[in-house]
Short mmCIF file of C-alpha atoms in Angstrom, two decimals:
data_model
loop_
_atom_site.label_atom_id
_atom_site.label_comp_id
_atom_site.label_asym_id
_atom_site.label_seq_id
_atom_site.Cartn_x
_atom_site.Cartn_y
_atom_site.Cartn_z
CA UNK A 13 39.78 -75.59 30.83
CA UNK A 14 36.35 -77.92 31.13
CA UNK A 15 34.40 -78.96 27.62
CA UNK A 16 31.83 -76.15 28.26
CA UNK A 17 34.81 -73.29 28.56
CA UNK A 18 36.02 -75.09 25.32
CA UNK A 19 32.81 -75.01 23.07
CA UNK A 20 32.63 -71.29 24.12
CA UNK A 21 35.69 -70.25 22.93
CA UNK A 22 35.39 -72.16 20.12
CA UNK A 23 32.16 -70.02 19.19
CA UNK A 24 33.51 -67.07 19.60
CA UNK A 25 36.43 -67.55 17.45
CA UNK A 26 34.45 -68.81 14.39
CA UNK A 27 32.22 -66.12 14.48
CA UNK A 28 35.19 -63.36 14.58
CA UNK A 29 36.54 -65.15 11.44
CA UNK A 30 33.01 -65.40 9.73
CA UNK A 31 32.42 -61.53 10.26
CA UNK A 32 35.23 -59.41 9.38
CA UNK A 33 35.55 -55.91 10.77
CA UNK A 34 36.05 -53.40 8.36
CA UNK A 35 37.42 -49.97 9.52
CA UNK A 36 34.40 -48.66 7.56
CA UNK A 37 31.86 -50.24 10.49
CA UNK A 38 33.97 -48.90 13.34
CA UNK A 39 33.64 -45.56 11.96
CA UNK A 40 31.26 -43.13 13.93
CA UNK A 41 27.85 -42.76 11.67
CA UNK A 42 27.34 -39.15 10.05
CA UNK A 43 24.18 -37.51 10.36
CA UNK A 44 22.40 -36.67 6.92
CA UNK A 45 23.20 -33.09 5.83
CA UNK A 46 19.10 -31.56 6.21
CA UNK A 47 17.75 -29.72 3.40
CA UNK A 48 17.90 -26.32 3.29
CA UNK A 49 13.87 -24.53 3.91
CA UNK A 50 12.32 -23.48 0.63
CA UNK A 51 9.58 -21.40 2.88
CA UNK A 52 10.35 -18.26 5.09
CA UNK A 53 9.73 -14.79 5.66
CA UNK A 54 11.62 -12.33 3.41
CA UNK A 55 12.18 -8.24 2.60
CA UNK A 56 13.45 -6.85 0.09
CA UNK A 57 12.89 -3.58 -2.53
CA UNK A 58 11.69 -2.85 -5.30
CA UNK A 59 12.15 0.01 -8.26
CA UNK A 60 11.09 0.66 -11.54
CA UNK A 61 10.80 2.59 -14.84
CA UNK A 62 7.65 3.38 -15.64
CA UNK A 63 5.56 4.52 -18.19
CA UNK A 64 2.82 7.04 -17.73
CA UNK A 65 -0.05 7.26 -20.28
CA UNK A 66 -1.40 10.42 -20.43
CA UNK A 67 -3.65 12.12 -17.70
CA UNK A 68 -6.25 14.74 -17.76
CA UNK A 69 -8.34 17.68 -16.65
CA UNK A 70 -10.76 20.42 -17.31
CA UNK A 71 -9.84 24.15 -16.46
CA UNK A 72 -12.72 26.33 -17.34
CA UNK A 73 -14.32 25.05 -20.84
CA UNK A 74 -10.79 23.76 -21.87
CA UNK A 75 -9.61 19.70 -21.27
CA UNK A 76 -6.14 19.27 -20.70
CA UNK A 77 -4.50 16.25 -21.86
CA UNK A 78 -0.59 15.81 -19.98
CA UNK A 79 2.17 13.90 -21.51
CA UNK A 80 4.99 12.70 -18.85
CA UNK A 81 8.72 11.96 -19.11
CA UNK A 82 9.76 8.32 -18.05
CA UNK A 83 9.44 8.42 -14.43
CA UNK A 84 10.34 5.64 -11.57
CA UNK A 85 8.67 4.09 -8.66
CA UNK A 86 10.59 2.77 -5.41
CA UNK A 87 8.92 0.47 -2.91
CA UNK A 88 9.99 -1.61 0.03
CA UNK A 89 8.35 -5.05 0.81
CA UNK A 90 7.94 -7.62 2.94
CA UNK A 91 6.49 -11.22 2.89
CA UNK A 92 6.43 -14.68 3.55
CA UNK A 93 7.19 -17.96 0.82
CA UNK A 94 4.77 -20.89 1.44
CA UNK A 95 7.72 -23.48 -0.11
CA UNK A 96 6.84 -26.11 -3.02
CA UNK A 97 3.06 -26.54 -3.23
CA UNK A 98 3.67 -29.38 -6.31
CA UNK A 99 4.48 -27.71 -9.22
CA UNK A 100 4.53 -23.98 -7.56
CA UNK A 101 5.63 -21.83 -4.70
CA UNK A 102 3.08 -19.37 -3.62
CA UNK A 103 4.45 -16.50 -1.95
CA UNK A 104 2.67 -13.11 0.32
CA UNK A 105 3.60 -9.61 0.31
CA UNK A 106 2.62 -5.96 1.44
CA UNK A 107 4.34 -3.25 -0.53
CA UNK A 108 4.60 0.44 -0.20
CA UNK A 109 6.08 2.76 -2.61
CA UNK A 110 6.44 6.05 -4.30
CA UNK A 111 6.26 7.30 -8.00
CA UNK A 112 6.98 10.11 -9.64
CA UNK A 113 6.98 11.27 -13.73
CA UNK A 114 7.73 14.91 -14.79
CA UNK A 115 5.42 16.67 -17.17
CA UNK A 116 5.82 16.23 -20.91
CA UNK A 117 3.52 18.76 -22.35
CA UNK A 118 -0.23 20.10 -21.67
CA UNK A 119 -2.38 19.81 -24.93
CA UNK A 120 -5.40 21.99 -24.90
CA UNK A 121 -8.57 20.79 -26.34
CA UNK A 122 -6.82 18.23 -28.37
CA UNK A 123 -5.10 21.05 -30.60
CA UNK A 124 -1.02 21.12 -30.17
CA UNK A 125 0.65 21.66 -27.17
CA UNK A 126 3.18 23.50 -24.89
CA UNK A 127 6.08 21.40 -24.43
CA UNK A 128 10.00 22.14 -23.21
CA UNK A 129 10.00 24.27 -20.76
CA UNK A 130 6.66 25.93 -21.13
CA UNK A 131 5.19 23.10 -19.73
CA UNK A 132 5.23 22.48 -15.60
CA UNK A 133 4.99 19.87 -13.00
CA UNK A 134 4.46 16.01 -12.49
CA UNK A 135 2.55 13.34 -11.76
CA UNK A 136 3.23 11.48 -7.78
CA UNK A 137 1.81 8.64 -6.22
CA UNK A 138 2.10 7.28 -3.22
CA UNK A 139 1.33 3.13 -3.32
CA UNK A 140 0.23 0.45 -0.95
CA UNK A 141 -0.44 -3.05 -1.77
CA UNK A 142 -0.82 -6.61 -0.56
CA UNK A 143 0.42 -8.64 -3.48
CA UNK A 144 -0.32 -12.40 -4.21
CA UNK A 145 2.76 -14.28 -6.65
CA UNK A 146 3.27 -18.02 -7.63
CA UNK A 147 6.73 -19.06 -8.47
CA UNK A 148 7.10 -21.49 -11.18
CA UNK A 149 10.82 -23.64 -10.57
CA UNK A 150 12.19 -24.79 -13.98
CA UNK A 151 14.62 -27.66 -12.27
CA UNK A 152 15.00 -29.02 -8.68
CA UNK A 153 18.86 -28.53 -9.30
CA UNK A 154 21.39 -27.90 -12.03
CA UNK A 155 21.90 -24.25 -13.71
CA UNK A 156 18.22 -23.54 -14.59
CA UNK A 157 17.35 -24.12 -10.79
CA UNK A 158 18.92 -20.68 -10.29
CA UNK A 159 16.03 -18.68 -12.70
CA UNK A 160 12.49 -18.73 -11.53
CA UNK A 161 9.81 -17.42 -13.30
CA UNK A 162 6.86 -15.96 -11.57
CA UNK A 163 3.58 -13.98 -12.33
CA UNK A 164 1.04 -12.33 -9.73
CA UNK A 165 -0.04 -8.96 -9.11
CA UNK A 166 -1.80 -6.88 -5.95
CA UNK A 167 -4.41 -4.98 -5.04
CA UNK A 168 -4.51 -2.15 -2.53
CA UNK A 169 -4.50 2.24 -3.16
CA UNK A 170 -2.92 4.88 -4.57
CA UNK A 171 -2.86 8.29 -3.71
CA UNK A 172 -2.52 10.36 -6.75
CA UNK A 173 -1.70 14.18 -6.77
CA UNK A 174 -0.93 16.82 -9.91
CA UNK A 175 1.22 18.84 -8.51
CA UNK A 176 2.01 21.85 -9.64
CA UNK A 177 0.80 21.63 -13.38
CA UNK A 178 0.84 24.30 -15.61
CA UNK A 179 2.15 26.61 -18.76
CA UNK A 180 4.48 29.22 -18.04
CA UNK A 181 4.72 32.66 -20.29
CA UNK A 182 1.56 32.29 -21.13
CA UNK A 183 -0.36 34.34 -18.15
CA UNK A 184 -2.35 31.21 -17.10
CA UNK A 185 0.70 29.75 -14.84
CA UNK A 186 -0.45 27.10 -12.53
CA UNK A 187 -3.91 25.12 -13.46
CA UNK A 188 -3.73 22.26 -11.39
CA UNK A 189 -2.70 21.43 -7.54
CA UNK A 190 -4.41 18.79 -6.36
CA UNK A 191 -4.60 15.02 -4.99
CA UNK A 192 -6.97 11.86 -4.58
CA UNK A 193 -6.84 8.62 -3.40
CA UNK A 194 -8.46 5.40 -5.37
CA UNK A 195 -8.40 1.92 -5.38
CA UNK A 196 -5.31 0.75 -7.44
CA UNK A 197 -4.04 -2.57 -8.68
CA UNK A 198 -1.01 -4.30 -10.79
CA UNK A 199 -0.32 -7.28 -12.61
CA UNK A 200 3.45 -8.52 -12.88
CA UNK A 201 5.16 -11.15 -14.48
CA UNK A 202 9.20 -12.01 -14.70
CA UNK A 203 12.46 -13.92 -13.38
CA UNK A 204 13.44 -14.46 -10.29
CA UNK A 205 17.56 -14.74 -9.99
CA UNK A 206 19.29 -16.66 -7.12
CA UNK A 207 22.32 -14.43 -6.89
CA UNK A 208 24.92 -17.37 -5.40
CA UNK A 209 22.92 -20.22 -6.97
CA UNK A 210 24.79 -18.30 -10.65
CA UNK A 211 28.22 -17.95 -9.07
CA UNK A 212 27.54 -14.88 -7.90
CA UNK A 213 28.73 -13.37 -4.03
CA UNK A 214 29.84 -16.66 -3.29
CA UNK A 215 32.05 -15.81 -0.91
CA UNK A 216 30.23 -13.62 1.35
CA UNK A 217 27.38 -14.51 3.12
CA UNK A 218 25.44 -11.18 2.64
CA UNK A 219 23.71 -12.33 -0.33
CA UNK A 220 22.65 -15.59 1.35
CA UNK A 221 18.86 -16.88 0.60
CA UNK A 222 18.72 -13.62 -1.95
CA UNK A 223 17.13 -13.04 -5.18
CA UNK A 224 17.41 -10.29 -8.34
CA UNK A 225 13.81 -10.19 -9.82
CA UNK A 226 13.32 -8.31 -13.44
CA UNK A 227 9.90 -8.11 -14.47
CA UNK A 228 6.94 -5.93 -16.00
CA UNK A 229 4.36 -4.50 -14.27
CA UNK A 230 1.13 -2.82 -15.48
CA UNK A 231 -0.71 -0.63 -12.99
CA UNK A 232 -4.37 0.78 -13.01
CA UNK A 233 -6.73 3.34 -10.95
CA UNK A 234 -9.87 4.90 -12.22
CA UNK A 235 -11.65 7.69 -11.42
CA UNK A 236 -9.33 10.27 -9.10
CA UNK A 237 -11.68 13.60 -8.58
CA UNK A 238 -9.13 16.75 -9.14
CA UNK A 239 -10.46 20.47 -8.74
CA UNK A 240 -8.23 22.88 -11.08
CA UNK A 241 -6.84 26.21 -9.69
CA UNK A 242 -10.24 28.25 -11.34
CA UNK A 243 -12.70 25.46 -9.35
CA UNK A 244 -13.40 23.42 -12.27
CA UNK A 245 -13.63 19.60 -11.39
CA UNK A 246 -13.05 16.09 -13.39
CA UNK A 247 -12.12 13.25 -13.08
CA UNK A 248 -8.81 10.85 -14.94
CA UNK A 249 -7.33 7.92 -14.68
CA UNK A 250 -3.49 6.36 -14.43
CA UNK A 251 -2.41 3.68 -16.31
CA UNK A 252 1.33 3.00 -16.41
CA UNK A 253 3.71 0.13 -17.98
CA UNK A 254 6.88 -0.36 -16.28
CA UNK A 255 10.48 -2.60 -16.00
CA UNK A 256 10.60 -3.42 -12.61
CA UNK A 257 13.64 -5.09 -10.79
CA UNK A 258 14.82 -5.42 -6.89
CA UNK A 259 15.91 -8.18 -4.46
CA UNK A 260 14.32 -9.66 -1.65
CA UNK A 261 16.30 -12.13 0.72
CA UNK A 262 14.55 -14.98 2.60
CA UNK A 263 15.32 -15.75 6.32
#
């Protein structure tokens, strides 16, 4: 071996001993695990009981005033989460539903009523809606990461008919049969739940990406146009207070 095939080895066999190999650095590299998307479309339902406060109309020179039993509303929806805009997550919907509440009683001219089953009918809507909500995270992770309050509301139309409204044994029978359409909104506020996120369905991958929202929601129209069953016309409006819930699952 000449001096210049000495020095080389030489080299090399100082710099082996200088710089251990460690089974760590012969291990293959792992890729970082990506974070899962906090934006996406998503669909989902939504139901309620709600509320009714009392609706009205004239028949003849008389004003009715109608008191409803607790009634529900059932929807469907669809929409799209923007992700983490800083301290909120802005999300988009459409939503269309239907509500119904059973008459009460019919007061007439303020004095008394006719409840039980002298009184007839109910109150149904049919809803539409493009709804606007901001969700409000209370931790990045942990626990409370799993509950996520939000508030928002929509605007959009309802279609409001009496149907079938009336007194029966009393001669008069039906009084009112009729339906109009308005501009309607709704204001919510309430939780959202993330259903594995709370040890919940963890095993099945149906309830992946989903959430249980509970919430209230107060919903207003003004001025539906309603001719009674003697041609007499008016005018009421809805106002209703309800506990919503439903889920909606992101993709």
């Amino acid at each position: 071996m000449n001096t210049l095939s000495k020095a080389l080895a030489t080299v090399l066999l100082a710099s082996a001993i200088a710089v251990p190999v460690s089974a760590a650095d012969l291990a293959p590299m792992e890729t970082p695990l990506a974070a899962p998307a906090t934006s996406g479309f998503y669909f989902g339902s939504l139901s309620s009981v709600n509320f009714l406060d009392d609706t009205g109309f004239d028949f003849g020179a008389a004003s009715v005033s109608t008191e409803y039993d607790v009634g529900y509303y059932s929807a469907l929806r669809a929409g799209y989460n923007f992700g983490s805009m800083g301290f909120v997550s802005p999300r988009l919907e459409l939503e269309l539903g239907y509500g119904s509440a059973s008459v009460d009683e019919h007061s007439v001219s303020g004095f008394g009523g006719v409840s039980g089953i002298d009184s007839y009918g109910d109150a149904r809507s049919f809803q539409g809606y493009v709804n606007g909500y901001l969700d409000i995270p209370l931790a990045a992770e942990g626990a409370v990461s799993a509950i996520t309050p939000y508030v928002g509301g929509g605007a959009g139309f309802m279609n409001l008919e009496l149907r079938k409204q009336g007194v029966s044994g009393t001669g008069t029978g039906t009084l009112m049969d009729d339906a109009d359409t308005q501009f309607a909104y709704h204001l919510d506020a309430g939780v959202g739940i993330n259903l594995q996120a709370i040890g919940l369905f963890t095993n099945t991958s149906l309830f992946d990406n989903t959430t249980f929202d509970i919430g209230y929601r107060f919903t207003a129209a003004d001025d539906f146009n309603f001719e009674a069953r003697d041609g007499s016309t008016s005018s009421t409006d809805f106002r209703s207070h309800a506990v919503t819930f439903g889920l909606r699952r992101q993709f």
